[in-house]
mmCIF file of C-alpha atoms and ligand atoms in Angstrom:
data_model
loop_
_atom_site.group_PDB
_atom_site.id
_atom_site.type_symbol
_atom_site.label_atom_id
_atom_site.label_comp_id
_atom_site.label_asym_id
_atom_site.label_seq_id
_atom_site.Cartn_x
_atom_site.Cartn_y
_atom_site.Cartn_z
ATOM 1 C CA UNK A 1 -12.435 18.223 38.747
ATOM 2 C CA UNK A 2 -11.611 15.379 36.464
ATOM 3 C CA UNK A 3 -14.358 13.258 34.716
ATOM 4 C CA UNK A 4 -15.991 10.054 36.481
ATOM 5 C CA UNK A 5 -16.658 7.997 33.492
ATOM 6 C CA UNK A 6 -14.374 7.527 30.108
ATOM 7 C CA UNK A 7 -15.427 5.962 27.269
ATOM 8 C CA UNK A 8 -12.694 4.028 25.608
ATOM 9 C CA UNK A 9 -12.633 3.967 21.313
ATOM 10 C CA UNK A 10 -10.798 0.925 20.712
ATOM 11 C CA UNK A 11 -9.094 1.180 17.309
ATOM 12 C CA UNK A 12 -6.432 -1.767 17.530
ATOM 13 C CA UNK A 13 -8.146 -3.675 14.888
ATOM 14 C CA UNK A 14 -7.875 -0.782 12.408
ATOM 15 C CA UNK A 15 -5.088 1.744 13.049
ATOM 16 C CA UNK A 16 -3.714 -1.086 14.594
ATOM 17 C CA UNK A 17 -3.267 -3.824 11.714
ATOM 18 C CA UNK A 18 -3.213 -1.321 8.807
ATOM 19 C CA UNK A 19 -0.097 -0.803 9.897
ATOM 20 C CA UNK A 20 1.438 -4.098 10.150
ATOM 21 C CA UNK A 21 4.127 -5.242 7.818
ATOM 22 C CA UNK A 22 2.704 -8.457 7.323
ATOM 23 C CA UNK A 23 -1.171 -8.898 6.787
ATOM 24 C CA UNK A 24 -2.670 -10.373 9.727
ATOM 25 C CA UNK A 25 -4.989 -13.526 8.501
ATOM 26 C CA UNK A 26 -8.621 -12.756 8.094
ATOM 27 C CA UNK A 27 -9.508 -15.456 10.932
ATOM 28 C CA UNK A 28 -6.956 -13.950 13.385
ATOM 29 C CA UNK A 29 -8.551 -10.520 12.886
ATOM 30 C CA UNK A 30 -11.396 -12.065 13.845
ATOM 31 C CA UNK A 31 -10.949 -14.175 16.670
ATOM 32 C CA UNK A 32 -8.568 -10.683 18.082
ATOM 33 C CA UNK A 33 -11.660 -8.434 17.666
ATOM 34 C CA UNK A 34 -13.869 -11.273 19.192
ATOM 35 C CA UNK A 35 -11.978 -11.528 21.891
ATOM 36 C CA UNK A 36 -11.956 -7.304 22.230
ATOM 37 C CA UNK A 37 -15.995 -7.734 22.562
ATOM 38 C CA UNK A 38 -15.928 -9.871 25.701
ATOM 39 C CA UNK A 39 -13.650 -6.826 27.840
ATOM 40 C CA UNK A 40 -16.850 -4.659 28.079
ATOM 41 C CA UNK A 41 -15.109 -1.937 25.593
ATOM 42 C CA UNK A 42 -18.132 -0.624 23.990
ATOM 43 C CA UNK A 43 -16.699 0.859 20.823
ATOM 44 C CA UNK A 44 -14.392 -1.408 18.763
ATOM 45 C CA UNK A 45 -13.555 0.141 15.103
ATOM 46 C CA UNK A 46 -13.868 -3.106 13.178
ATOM 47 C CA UNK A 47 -12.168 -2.136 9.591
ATOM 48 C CA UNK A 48 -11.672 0.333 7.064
ATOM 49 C CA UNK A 49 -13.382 -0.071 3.506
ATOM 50 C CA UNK A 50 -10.881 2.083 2.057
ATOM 51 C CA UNK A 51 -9.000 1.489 -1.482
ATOM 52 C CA UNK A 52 -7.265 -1.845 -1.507
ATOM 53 C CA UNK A 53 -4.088 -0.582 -3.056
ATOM 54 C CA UNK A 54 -3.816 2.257 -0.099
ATOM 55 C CA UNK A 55 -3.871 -0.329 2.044
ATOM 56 C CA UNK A 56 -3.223 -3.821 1.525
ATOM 57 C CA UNK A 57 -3.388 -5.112 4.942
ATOM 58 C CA UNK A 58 -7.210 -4.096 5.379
ATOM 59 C CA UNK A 59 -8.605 -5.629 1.718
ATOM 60 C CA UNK A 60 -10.248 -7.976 3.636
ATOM 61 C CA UNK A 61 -12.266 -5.680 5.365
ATOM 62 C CA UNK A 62 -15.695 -7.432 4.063
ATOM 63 C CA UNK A 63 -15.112 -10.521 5.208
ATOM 64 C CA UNK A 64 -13.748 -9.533 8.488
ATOM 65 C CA UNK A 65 -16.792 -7.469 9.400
ATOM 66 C CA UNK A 66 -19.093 -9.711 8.301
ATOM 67 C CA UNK A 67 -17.247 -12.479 10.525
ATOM 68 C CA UNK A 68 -16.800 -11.028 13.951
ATOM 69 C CA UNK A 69 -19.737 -11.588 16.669
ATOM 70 C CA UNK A 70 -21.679 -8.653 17.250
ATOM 71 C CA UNK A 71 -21.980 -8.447 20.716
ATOM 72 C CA UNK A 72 -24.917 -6.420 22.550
ATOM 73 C CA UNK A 73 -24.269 -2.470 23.502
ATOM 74 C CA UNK A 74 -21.166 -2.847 21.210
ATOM 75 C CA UNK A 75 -20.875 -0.759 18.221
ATOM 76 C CA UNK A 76 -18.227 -1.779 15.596
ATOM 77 C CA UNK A 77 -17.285 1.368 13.168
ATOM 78 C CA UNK A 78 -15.491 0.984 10.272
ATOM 79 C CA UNK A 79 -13.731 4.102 8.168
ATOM 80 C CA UNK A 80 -14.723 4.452 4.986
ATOM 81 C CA UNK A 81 -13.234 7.744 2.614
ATOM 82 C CA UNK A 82 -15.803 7.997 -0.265
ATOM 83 C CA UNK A 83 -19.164 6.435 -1.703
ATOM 84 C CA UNK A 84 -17.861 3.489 -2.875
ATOM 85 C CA UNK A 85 -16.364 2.819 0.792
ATOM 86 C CA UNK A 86 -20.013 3.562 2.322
ATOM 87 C CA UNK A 87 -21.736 1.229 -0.258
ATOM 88 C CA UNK A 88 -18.976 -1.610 0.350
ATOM 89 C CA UNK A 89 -19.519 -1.338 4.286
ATOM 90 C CA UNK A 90 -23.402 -0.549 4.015
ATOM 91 C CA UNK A 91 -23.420 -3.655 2.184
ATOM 92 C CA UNK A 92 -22.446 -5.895 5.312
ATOM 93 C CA UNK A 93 -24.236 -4.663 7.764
ATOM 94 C CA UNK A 94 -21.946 -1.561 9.360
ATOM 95 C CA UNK A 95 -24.295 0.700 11.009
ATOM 96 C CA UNK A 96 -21.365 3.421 12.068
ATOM 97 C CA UNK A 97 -18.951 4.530 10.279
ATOM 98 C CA UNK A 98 -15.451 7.507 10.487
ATOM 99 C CA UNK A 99 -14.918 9.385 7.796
ATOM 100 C CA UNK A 100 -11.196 11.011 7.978
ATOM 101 C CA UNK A 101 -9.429 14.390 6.739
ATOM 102 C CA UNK A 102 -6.449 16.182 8.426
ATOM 103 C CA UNK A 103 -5.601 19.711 9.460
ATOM 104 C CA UNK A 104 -2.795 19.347 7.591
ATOM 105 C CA UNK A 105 -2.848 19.776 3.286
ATOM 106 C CA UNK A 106 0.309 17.710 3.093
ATOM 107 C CA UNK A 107 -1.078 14.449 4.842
ATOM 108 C CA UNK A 108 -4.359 15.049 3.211
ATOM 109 C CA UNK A 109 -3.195 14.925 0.059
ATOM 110 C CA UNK A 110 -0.932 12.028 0.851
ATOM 111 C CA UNK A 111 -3.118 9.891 3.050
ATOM 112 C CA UNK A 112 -6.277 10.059 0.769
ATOM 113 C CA UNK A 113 -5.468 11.606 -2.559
ATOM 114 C CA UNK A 114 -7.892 15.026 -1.829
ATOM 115 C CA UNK A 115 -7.178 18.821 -0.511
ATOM 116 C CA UNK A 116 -9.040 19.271 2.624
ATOM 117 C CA UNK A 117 -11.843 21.084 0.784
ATOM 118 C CA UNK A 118 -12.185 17.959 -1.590
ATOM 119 C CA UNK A 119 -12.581 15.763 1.352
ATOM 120 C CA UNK A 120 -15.152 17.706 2.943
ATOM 121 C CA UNK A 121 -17.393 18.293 -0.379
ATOM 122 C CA UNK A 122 -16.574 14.088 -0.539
ATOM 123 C CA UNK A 123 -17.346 13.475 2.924
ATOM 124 C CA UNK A 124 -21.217 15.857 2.975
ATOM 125 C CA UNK A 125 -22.396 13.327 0.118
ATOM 126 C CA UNK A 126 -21.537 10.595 2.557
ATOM 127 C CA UNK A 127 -22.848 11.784 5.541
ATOM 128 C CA UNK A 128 -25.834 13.178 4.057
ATOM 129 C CA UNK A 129 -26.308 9.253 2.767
ATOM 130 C CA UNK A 130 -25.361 7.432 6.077
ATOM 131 C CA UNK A 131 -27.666 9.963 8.291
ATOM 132 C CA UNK A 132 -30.729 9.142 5.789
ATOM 133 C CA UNK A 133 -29.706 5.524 6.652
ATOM 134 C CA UNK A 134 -29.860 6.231 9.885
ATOM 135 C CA UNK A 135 -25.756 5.580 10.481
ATOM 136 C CA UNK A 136 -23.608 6.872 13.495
ATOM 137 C CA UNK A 137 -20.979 8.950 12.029
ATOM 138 C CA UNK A 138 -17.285 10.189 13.110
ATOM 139 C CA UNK A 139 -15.350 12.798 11.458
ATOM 140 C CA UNK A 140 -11.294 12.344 12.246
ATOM 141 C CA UNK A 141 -9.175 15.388 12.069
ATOM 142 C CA UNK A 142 -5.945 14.378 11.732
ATOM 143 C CA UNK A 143 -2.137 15.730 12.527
ATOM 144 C CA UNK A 144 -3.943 18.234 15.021
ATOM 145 C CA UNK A 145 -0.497 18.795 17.129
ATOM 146 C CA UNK A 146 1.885 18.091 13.901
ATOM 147 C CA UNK A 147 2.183 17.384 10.012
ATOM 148 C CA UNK A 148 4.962 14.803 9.220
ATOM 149 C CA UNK A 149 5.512 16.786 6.132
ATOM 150 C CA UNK A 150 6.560 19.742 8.075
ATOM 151 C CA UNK A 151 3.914 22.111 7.491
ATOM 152 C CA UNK A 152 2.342 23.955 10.078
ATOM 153 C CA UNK A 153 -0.812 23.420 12.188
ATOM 154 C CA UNK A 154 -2.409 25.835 13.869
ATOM 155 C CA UNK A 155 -5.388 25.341 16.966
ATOM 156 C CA UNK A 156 -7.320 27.455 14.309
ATOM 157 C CA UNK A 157 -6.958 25.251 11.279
ATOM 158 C CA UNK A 158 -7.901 22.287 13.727
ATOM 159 C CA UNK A 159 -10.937 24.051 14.760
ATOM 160 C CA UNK A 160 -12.071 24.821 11.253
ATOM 161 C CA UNK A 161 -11.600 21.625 9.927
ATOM 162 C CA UNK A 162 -13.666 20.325 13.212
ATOM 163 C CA UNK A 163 -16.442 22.285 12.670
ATOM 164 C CA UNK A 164 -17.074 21.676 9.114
ATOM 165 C CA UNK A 165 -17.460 18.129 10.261
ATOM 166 C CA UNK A 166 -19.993 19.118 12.949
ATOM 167 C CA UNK A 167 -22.105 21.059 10.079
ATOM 168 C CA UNK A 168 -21.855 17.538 7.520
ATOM 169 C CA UNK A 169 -23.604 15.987 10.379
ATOM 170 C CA UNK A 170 -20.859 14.135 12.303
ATOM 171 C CA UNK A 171 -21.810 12.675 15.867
ATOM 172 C CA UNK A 172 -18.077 12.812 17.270
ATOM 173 C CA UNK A 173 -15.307 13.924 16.444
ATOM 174 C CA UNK A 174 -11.624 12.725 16.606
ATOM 175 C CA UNK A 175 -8.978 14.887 16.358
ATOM 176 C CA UNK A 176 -5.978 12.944 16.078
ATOM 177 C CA UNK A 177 -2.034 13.015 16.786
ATOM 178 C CA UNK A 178 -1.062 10.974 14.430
ATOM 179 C CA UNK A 179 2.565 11.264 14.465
ATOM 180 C CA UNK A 180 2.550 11.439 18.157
ATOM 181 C CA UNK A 181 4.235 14.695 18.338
ATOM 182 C CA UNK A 182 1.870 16.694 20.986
ATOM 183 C CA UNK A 183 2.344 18.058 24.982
ATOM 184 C CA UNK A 184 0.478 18.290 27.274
ATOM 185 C CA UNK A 185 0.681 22.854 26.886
ATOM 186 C CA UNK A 186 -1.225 21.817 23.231
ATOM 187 C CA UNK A 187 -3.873 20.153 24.575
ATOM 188 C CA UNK A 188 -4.491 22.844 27.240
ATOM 189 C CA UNK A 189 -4.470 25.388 24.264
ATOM 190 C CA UNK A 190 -6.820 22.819 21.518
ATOM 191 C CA UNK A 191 -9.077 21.888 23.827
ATOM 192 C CA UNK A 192 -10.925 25.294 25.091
ATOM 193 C CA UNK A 193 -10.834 25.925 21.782
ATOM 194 C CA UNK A 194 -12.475 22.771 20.095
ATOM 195 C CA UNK A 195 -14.961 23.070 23.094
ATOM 196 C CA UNK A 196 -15.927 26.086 21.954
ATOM 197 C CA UNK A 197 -17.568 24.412 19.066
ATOM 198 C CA UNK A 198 -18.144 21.244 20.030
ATOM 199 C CA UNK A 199 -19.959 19.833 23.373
ATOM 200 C CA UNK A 200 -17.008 17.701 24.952
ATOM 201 C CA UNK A 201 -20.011 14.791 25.052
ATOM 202 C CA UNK A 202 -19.321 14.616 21.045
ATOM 203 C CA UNK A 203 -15.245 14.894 20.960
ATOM 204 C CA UNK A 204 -12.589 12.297 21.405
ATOM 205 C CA UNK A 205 -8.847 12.524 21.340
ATOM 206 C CA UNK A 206 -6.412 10.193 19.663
ATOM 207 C CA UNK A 207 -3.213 10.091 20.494
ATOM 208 C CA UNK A 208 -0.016 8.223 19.348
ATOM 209 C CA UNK A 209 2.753 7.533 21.601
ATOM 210 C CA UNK A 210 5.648 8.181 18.990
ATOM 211 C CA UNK A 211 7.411 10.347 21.694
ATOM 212 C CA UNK A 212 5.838 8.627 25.134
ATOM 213 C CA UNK A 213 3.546 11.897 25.883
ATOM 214 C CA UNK A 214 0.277 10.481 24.996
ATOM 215 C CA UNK A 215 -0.838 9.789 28.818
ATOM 216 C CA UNK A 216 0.532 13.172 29.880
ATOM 217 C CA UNK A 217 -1.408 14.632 26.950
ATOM 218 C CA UNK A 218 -4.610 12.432 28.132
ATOM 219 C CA UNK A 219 -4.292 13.521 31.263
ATOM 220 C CA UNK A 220 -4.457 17.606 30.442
ATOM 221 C CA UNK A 221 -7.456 16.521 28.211
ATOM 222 C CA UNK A 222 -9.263 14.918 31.147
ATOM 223 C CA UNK A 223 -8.161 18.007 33.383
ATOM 224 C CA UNK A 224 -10.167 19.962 30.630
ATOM 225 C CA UNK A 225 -13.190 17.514 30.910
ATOM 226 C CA UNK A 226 -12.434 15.291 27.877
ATOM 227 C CA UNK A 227 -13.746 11.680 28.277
ATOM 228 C CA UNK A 228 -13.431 9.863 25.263
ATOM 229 C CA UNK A 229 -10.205 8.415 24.276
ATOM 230 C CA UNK A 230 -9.164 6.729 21.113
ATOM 231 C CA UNK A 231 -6.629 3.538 22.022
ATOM 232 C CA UNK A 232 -5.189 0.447 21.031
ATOM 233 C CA UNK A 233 -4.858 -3.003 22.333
ATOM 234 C CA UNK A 234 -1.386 -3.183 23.018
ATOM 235 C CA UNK A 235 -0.133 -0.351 21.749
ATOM 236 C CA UNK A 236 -0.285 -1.334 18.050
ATOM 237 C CA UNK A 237 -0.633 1.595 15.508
ATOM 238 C CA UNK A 238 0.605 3.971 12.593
ATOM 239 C CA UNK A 239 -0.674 5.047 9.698
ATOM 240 C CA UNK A 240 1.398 4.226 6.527
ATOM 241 C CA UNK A 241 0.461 7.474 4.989
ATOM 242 C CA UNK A 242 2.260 9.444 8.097
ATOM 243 C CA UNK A 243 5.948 8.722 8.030
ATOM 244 C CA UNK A 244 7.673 7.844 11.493
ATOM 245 C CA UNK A 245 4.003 7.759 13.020
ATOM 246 C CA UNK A 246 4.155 4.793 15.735
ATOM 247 C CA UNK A 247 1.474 2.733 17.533
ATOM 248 C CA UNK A 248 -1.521 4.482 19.159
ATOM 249 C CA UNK A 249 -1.176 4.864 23.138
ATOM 250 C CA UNK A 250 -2.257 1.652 24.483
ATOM 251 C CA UNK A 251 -5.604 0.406 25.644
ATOM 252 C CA UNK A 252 -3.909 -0.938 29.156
ATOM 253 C CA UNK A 253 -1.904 2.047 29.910
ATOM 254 C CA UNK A 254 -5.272 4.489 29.683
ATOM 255 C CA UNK A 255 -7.206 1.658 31.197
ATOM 256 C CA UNK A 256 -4.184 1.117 33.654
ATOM 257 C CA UNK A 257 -4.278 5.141 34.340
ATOM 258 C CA UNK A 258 -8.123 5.812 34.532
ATOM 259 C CA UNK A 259 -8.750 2.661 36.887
ATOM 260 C CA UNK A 260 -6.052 4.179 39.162
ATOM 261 C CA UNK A 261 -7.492 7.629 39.523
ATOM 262 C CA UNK A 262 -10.874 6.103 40.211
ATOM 263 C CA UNK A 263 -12.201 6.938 36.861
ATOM 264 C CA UNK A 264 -14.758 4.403 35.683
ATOM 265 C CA UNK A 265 -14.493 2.841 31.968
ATOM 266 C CA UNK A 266 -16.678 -0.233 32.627
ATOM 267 C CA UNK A 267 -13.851 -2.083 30.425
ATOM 268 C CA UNK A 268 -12.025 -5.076 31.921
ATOM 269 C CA UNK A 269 -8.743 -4.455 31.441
ATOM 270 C CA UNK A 270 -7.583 -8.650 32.071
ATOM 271 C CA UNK A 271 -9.803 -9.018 29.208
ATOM 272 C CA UNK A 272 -8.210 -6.346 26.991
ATOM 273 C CA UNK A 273 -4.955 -8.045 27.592
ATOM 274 C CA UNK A 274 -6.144 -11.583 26.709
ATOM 275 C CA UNK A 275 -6.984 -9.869 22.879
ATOM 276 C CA UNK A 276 -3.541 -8.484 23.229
ATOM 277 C CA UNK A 277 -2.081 -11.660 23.803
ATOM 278 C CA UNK A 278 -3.591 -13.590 20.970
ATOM 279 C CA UNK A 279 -2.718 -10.444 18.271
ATOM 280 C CA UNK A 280 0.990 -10.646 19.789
ATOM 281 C CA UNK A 281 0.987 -14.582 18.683
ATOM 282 C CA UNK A 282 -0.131 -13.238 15.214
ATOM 283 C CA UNK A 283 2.388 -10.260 14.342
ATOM 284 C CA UNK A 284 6.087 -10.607 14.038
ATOM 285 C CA UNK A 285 7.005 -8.384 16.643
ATOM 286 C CA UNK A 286 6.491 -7.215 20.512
ATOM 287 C CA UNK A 287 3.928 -5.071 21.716
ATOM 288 C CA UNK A 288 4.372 -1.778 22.885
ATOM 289 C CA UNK A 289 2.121 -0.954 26.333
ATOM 290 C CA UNK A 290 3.602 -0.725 28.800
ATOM 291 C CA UNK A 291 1.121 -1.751 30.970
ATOM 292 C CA UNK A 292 0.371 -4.805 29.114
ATOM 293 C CA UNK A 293 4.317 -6.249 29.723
ATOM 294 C CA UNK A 294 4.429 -5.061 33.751
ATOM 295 C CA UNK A 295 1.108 -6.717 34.321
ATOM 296 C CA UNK A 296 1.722 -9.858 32.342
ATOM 297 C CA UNK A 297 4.928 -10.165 34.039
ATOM 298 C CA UNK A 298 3.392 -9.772 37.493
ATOM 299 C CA UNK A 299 0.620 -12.098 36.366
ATOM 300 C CA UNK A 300 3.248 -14.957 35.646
ATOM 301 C CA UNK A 301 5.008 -14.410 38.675
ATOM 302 C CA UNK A 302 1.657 -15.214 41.215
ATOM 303 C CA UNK A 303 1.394 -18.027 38.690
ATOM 304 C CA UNK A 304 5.101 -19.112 39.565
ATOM 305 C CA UNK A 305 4.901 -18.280 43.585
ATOM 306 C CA UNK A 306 7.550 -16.134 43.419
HETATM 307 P P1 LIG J 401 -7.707 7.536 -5.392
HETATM 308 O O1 LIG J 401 -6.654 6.723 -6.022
HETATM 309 O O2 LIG J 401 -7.672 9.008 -5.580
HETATM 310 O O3 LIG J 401 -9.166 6.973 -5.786
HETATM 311 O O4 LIG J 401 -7.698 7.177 -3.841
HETATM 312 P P2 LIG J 401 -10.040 7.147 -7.092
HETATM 313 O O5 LIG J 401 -11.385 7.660 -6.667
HETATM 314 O O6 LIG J 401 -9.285 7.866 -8.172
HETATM 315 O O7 LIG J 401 -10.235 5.617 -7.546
HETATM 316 C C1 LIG J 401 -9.127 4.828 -8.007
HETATM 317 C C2 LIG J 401 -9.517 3.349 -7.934
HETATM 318 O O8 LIG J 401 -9.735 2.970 -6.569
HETATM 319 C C3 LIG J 401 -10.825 3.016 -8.662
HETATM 320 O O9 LIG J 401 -10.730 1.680 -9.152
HETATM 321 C C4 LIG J 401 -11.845 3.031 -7.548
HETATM 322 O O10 LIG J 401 -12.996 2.251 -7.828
HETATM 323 C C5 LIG J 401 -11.034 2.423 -6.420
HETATM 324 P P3 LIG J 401 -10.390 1.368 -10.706
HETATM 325 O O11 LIG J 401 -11.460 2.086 -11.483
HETATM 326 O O12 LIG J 401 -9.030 1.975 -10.929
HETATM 327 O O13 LIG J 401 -10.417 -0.122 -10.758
HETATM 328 N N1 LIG J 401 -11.561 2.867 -5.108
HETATM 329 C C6 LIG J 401 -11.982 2.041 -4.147
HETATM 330 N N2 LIG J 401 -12.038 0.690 -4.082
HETATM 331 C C7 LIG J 401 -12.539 0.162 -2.932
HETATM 332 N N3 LIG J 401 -12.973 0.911 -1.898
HETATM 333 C C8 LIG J 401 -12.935 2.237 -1.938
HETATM 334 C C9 LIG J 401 -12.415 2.853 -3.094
HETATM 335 N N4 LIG J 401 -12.233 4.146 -3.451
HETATM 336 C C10 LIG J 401 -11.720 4.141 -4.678
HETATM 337 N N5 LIG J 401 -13.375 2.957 -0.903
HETATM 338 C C11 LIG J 401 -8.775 7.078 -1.699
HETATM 339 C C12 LIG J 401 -8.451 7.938 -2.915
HETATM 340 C C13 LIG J 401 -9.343 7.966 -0.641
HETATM 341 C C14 LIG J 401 -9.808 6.019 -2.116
HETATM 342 C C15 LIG J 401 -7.459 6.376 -1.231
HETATM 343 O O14 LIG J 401 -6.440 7.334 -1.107
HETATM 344 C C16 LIG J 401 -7.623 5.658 0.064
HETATM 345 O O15 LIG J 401 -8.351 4.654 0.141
HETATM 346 N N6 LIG J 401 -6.957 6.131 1.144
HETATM 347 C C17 LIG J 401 -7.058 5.551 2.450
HETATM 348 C C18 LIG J 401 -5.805 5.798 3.233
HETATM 349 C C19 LIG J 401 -5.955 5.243 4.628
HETATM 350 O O16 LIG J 401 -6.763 4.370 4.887
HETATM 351 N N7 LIG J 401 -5.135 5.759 5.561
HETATM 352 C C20 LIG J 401 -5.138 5.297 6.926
HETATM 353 C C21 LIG J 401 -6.368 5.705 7.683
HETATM 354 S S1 LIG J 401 -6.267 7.370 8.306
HETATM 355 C C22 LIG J 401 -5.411 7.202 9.810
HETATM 356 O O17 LIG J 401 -4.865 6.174 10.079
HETATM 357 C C23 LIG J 401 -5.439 8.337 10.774
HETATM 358 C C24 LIG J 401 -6.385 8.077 11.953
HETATM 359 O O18 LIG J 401 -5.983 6.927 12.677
HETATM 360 C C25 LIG J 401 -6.389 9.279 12.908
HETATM 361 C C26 LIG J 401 -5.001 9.772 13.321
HETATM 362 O O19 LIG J 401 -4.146 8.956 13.713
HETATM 363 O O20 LIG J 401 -4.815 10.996 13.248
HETATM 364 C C27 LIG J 401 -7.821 7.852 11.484
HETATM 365 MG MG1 LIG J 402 -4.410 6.897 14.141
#
């Protein structure tokens, strides 16, 4: 029995474009995020208040979240790794916000400068802050099926990391492949495991699609009742803290998938491709989805008559 509904995280604007070589305009950001809220996606991470020197491409975060159009029923979360991050996005307005750590001590380390234990003891003074502020909160677990750094992960060490979150406070959690190493055999071994802790109303999946399995691995996730996915517009993505890590899977292949097997997302997927089309203007190179090129192509060929 696979779920009816999925809910759809879209993350373009952040995993997306902190990735990007070149740093996308602030307007452009905008306008691409503005765009995102007229598809009917419901969650749109906005930004990431995170240092400026770790990444560049995302200093504007301030300006972009105070810019975009809040649309009604859509929430607009924005990561943030510390205090300072929570009183930066506090400060305009964000009323959700993802904190992040890993599974994995290498990326931690890397990524935000903390062991795992130092992110957690970080992460309960900002959670115990955003709850008395009444803020939505998601914990990320990252490099759940892999470490770029070649350590190992274990389901376990995923699990533990998951449920410290869930004791912080967290609402959902993400646990994330962020190199985009996983099958679909890990995610029928995580999953039982995670929902051992976690009700499967409160956990999403991220996946990359470094090595094309991310819809096989969303598939053995919805086989196991997951029904919130983590995507991007396009297919943008990487983190620069995660070596070889391409874009996320894309937001038209799941929606492209799900709509197929009669699994409702209430997201339009036309209108996820018209964002898709403006960011594609912006950055310097192609765009990854597949789904995005076969239906554009298709599109332009009713267009044509042929
Ligand atoms: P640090 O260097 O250890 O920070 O960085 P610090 O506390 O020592 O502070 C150093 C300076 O940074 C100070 O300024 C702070 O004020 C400033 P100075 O006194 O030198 O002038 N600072 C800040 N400024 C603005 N906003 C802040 C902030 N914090 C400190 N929030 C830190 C530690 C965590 C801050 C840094 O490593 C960092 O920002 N890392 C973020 C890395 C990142 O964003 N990675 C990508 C997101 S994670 C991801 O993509 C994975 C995911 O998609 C899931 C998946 O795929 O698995 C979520
Ligand atoms: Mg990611």
């Amino acid at each position: 029995m696979l779920p009816k509904k999925a809910t759809i995280v879209e993350v373009g604007a952040r995993d997306g474009l902190q990735n990007e070589k070149l740093t996308v305009p602030t307007g452009d950001k905008i306008r691409f995020i503005d765009l995102l809220s007229e598809s009917g996606l419901r969650w749109i991470e906005a930004t990431s208040f995170v240092r400026p020197k770790a990444i560049p491409q995302l200093a504007d975060a301030a300006e972009v979240f105070s810019g975009i159009r809040k649309a009604p029923g859509v929430r607009y979360p924005v990561l943030v790794p510390n205090l300072k991050g929570y009183e930066r996005a506090k400060g305009c307005g964000a009323d959700a916000i993802a904190v992040f750590t890993a599974a994995s001590e290498a990326f931690t380390r890397r990524n935000i400068n903390m062991t795992i234990e130092e992110s957690i003891v970080t992460f309960a003074d900002v959670i115990r802050r955003a709850k008395s502020d009444g803020l939505w909160v998601r914990g990320y677990v990252s490099t759940a099926f892999g470490s770029p750094f070649g350590d190992v992960v274990t389901p376990q060490a995923v699990r533990d990391v998951c449920i410290r979150l869930v004791e912080l406070g967290c609402d959902e959690i993400s646990v994330g492949d962020t190199i985009g190493v996983g099958v679909p055999s890990q995610v029928e071994e995580l999953v039982p495991l995670l929902a051992h802790a976690i009700s499967l109303d409160r956990l999403a999946l991220h996946f990359h699609d470094t090595r094309g399995t991310a819809l096989a691995n969303i598939y053995a996730a919805l086989q196991q009742g997951v029904h919130i996915f983590d995507s991007s517009a396009g297919g943008l993505g990487g983190c620069p803290y995660a070596p070889g890590a391409t874009g996320n899977v894309g937001t038209e292949d799941v929606l492209y998938m799900l709509h197929g097997m009669s699994i409702e997302t209430g997201v339009d997927l036309a209108k996820v491709r018209a964002a898709s089309r403006f960011i594609r203007g912006v950055i310097d190179h192609d765009l990854t989805s597949k789904a995005f090129h076969a239906l554009e192509a298709t599109e332009a060929r009713v267009l044509l008559g042929r």
